[in-house]
PDB file of C-alpha atoms in Angstrom:
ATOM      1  CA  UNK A  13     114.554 103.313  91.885  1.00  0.00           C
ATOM      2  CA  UNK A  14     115.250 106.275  93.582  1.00  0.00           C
ATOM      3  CA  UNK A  15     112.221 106.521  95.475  1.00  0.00           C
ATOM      4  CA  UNK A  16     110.641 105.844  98.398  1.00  0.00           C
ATOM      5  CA  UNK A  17     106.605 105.034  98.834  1.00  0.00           C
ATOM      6  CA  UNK A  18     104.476 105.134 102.204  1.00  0.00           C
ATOM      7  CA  UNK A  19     101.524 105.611 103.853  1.00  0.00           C
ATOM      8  CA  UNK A  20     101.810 107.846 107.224  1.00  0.00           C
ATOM      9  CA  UNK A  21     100.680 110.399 109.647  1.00  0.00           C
ATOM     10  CA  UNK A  22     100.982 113.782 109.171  1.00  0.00           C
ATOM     11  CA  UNK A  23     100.814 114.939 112.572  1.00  0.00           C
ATOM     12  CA  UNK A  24      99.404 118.364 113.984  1.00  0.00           C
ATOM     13  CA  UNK A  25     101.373 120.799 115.561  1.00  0.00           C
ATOM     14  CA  UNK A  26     100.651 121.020 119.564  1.00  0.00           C
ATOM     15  CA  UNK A  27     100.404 118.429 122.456  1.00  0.00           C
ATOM     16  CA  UNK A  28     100.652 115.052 122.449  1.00  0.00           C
ATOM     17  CA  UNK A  29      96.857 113.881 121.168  1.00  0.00           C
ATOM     18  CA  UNK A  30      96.724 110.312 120.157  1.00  0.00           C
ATOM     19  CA  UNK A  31      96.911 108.891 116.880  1.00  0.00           C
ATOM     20  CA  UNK A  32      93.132 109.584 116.427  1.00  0.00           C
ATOM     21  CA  UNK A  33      93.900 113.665 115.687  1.00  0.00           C
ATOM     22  CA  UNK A  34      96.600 112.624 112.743  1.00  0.00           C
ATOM     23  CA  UNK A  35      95.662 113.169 109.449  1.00  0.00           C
ATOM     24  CA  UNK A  36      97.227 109.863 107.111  1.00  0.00           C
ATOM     25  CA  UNK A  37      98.367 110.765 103.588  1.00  0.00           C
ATOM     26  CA  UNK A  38     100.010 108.706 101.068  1.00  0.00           C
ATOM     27  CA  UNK A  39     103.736 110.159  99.486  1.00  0.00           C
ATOM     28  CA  UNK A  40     106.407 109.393  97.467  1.00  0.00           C
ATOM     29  CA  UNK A  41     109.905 111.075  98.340  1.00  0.00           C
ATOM     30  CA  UNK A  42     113.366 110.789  97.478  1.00  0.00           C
ATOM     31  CA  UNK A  43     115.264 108.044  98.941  1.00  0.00           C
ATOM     32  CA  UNK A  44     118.511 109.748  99.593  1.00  0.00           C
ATOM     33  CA  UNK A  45     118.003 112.563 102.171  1.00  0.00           C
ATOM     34  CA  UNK A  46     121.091 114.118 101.836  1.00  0.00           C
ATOM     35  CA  UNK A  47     124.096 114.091 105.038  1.00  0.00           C
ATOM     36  CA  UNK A  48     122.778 114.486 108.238  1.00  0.00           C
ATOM     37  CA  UNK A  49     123.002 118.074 109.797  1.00  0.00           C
ATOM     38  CA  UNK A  50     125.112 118.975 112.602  1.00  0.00           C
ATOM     39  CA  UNK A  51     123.872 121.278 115.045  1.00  0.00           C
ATOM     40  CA  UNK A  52     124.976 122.695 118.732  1.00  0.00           C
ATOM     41  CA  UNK A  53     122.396 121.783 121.486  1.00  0.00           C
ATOM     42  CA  UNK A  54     121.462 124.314 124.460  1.00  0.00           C
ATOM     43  CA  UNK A  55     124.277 122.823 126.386  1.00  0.00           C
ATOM     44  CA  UNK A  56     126.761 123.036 123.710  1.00  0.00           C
ATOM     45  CA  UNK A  57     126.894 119.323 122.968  1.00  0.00           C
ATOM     46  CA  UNK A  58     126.845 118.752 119.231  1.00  0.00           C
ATOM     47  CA  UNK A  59     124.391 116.643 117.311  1.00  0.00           C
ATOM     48  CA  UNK A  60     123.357 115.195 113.846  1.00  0.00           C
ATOM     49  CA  UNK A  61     119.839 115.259 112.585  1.00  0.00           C
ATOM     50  CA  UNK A  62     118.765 114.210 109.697  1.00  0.00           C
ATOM     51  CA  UNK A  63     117.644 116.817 107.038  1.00  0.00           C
ATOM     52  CA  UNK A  64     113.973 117.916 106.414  1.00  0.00           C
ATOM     53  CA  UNK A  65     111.791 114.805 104.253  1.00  0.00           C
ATOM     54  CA  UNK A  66     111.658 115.723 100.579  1.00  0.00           C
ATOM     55  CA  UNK A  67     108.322 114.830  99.638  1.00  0.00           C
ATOM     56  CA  UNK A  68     107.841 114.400  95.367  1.00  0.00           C
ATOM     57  CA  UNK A  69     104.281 114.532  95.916  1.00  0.00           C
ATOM     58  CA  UNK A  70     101.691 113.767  99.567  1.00  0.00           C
ATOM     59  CA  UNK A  71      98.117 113.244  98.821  1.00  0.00           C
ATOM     60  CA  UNK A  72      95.232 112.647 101.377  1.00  0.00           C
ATOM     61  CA  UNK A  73      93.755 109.296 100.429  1.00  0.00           C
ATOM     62  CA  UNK A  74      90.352 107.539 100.938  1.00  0.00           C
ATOM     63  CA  UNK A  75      91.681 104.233 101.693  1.00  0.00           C
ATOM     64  CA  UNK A  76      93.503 103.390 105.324  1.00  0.00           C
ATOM     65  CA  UNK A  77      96.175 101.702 103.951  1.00  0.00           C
ATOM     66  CA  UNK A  78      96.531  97.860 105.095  1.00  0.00           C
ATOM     67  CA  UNK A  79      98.864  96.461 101.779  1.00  0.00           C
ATOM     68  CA  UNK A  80     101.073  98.454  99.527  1.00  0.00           C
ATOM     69  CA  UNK A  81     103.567  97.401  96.397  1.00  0.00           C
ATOM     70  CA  UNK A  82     105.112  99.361  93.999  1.00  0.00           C
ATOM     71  CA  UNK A  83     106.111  97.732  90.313  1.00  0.00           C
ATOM     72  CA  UNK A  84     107.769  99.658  87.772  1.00  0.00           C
ATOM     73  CA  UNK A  85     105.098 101.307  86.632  1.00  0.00           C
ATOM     74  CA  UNK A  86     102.720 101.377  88.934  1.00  0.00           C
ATOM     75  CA  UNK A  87     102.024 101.740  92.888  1.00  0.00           C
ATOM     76  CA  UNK A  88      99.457  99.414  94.141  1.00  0.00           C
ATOM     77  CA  UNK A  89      97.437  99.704  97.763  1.00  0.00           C
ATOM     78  CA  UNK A  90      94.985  98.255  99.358  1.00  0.00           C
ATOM     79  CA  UNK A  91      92.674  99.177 101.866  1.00  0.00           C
ATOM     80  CA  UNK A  92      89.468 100.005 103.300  1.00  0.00           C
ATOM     81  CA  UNK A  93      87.796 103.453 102.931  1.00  0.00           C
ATOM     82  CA  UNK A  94      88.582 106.354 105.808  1.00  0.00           C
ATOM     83  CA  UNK A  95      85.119 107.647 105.924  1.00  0.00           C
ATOM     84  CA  UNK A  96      85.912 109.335 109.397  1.00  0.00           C
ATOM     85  CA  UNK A  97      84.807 113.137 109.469  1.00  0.00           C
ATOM     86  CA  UNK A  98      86.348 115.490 112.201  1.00  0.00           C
ATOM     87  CA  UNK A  99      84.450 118.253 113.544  1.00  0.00           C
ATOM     88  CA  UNK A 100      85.718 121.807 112.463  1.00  0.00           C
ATOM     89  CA  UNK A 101      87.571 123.895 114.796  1.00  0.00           C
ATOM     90  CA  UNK A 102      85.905 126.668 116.519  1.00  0.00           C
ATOM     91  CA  UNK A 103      87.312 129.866 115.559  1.00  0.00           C
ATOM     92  CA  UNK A 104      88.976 131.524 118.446  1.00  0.00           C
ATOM     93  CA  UNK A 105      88.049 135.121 117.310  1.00  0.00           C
ATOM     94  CA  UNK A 106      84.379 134.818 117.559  1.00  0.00           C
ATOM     95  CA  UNK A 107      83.963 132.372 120.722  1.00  0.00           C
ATOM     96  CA  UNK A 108      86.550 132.190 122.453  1.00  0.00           C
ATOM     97  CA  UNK A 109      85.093 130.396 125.668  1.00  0.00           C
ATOM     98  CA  UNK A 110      83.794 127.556 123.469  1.00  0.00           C
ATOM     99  CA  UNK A 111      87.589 127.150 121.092  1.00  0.00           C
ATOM    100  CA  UNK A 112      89.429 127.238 125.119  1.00  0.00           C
ATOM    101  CA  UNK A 113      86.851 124.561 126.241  1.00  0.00           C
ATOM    102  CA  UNK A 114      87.219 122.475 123.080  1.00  0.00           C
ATOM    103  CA  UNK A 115      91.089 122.669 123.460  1.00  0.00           C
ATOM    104  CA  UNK A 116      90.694 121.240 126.918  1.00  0.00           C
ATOM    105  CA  UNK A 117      88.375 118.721 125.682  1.00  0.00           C
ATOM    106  CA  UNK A 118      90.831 117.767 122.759  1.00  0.00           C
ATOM    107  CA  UNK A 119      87.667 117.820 120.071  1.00  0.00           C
ATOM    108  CA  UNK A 120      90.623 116.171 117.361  1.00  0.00           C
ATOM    109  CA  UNK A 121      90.133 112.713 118.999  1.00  0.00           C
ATOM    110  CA  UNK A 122      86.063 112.688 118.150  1.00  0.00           C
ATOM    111  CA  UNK A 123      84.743 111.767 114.687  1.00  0.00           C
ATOM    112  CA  UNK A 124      80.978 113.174 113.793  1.00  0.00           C
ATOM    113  CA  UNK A 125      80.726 109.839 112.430  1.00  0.00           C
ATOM    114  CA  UNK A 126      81.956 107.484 114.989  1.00  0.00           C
ATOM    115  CA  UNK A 127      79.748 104.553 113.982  1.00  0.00           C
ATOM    116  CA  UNK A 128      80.314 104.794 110.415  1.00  0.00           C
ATOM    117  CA  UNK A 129      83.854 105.339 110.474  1.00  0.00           C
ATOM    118  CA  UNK A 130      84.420 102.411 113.048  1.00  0.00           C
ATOM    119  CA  UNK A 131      81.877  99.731 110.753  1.00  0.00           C
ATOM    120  CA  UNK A 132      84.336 101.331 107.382  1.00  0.00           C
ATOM    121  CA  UNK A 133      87.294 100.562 109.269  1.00  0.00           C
ATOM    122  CA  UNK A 134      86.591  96.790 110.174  1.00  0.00           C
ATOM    123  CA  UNK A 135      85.562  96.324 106.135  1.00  0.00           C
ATOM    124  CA  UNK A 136      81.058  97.153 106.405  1.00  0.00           C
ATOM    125  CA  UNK A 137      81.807  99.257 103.412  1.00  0.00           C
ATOM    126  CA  UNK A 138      83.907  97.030 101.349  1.00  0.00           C
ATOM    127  CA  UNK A 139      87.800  96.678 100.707  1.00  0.00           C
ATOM    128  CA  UNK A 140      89.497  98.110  97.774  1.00  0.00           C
ATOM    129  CA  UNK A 141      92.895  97.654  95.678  1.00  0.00           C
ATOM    130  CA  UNK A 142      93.783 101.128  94.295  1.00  0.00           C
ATOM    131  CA  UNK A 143      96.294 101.706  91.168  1.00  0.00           C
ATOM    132  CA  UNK A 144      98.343 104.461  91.809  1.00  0.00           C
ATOM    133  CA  UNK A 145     100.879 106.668  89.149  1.00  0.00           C
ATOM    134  CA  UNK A 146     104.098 106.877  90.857  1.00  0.00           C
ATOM    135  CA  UNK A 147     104.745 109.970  89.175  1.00  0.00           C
ATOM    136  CA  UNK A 148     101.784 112.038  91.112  1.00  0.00           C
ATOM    137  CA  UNK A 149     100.232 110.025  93.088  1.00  0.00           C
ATOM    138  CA  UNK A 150      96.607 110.078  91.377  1.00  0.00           C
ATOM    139  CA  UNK A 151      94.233 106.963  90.775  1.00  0.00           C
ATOM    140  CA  UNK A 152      94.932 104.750  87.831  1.00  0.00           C
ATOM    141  CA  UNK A 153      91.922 102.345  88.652  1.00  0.00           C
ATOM    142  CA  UNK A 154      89.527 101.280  91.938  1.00  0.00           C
ATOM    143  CA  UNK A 155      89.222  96.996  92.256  1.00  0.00           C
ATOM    144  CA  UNK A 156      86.744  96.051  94.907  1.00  0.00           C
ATOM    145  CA  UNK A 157      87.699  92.867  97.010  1.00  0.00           C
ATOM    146  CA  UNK A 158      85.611  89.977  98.106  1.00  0.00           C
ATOM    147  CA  UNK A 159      87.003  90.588 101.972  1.00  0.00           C
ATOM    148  CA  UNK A 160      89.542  92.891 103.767  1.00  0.00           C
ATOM    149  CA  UNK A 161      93.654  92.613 103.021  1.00  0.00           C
ATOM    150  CA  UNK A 162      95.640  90.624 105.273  1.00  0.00           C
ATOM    151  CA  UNK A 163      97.976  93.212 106.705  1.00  0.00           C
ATOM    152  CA  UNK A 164     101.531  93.455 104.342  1.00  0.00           C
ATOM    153  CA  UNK A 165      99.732  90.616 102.711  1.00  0.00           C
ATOM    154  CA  UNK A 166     100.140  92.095  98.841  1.00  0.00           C
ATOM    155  CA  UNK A 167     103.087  91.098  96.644  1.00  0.00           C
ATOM    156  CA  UNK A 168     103.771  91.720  92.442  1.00  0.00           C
ATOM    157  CA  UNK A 169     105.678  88.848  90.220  1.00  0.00           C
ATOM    158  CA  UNK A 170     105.532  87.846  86.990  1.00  0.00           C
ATOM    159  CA  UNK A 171     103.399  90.313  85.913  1.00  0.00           C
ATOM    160  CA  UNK A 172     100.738  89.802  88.539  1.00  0.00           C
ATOM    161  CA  UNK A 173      99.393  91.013  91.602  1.00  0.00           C
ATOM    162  CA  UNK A 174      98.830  88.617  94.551  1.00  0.00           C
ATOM    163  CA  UNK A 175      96.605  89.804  97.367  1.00  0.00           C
ATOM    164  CA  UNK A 176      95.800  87.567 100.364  1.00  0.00           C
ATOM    165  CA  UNK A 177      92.776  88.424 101.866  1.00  0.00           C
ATOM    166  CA  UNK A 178      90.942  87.801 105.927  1.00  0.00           C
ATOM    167  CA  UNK A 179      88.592  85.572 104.175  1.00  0.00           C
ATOM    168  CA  UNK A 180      91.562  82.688 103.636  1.00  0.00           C
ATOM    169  CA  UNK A 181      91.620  83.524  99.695  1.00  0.00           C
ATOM    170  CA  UNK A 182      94.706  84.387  98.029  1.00  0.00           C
ATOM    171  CA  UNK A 183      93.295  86.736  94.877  1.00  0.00           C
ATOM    172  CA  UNK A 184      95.516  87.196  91.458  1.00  0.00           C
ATOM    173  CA  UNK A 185      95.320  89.772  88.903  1.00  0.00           C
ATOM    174  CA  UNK A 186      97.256  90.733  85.730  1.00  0.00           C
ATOM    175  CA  UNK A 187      98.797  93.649  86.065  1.00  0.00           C
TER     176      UNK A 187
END
């Protein structure tokens, strides 16, 4: 096809904050980018970059990702849910002493929810496959899973779906 499928950071403008203070999306984008550019550097040396991503469509999306596979039809992923919350930023224009002192304190790496998000992330609220369109991006259909995906651990043949999973199970469903 001529498209590409991840799961990835989106990462904030500013200093360099851990990958706690990223927010993670799931895309689709076009797998030629187009030739690289070629620019002049401060000291006149020239370079190539590569031209800006061209996303077809970026969606936050409740699962962190552990297992992904795309079919013709359909993009499947499997995960457990993000349930971490991040507090709001202060706004500068009414207290300024308290957004300065939160910038220092770099509130982007706390979750209100530390607990919860930390139990979600090692599988307390259950693991999930999720059917995805390819075409936008939205949810097809939700399948709950006995125990947490092995990491990659997700393939498609035959018309089925084969999941291996931390318990030692390999799962199969028809697709």
């Amino acid at each position: 096809g001529d498209r590409v499928y991840g799961y990835g950071r989106r990462e904030p403008k500013g200093g360099r904050t851990g990958h706690r203070s990223n927010d993670y999306f799931l895309f689709a984008m076009k797998k030629e980018m187009g030739p690289a550019v070629t620019y002049v550097d401060k000291k006149g040396k020239k370079r190539k970059r590569q031209p800006a991503k061209q996303y077809i469509w970026q969606q936050e999306f409740p699962l962190t990702v552990r297992s992904m596979v795309a079919t013709a039809d359909t993009l499947f992923v499997a995960g457990v849910p993000n349930v971490g919350r991040r507090p709001q930023p202060i706004d500068p224009q009414k207290f300024p002493e308290k957004a300065q002192r939160e910038e220092q304190e770099n509130h982007r790496l706390r979750f209100e929810n530390a607990g919860e998000a930390l139990g979600a992330f090692r599988g307390n609220q259950g693991a999930f496959i999720q059917a995805v369109s390819p075409e936008d991006g939205s949810t097809l259909k939700a399948i709950p899973l006995d125990s947490m995906p092995v990491h990659d651990g997700m393939s498609a043949a035959n018309g089925k779906l084969f999941i291996s999973l931390k318990n030692g199970v390999v799962s199969c469903y028809g697709m």
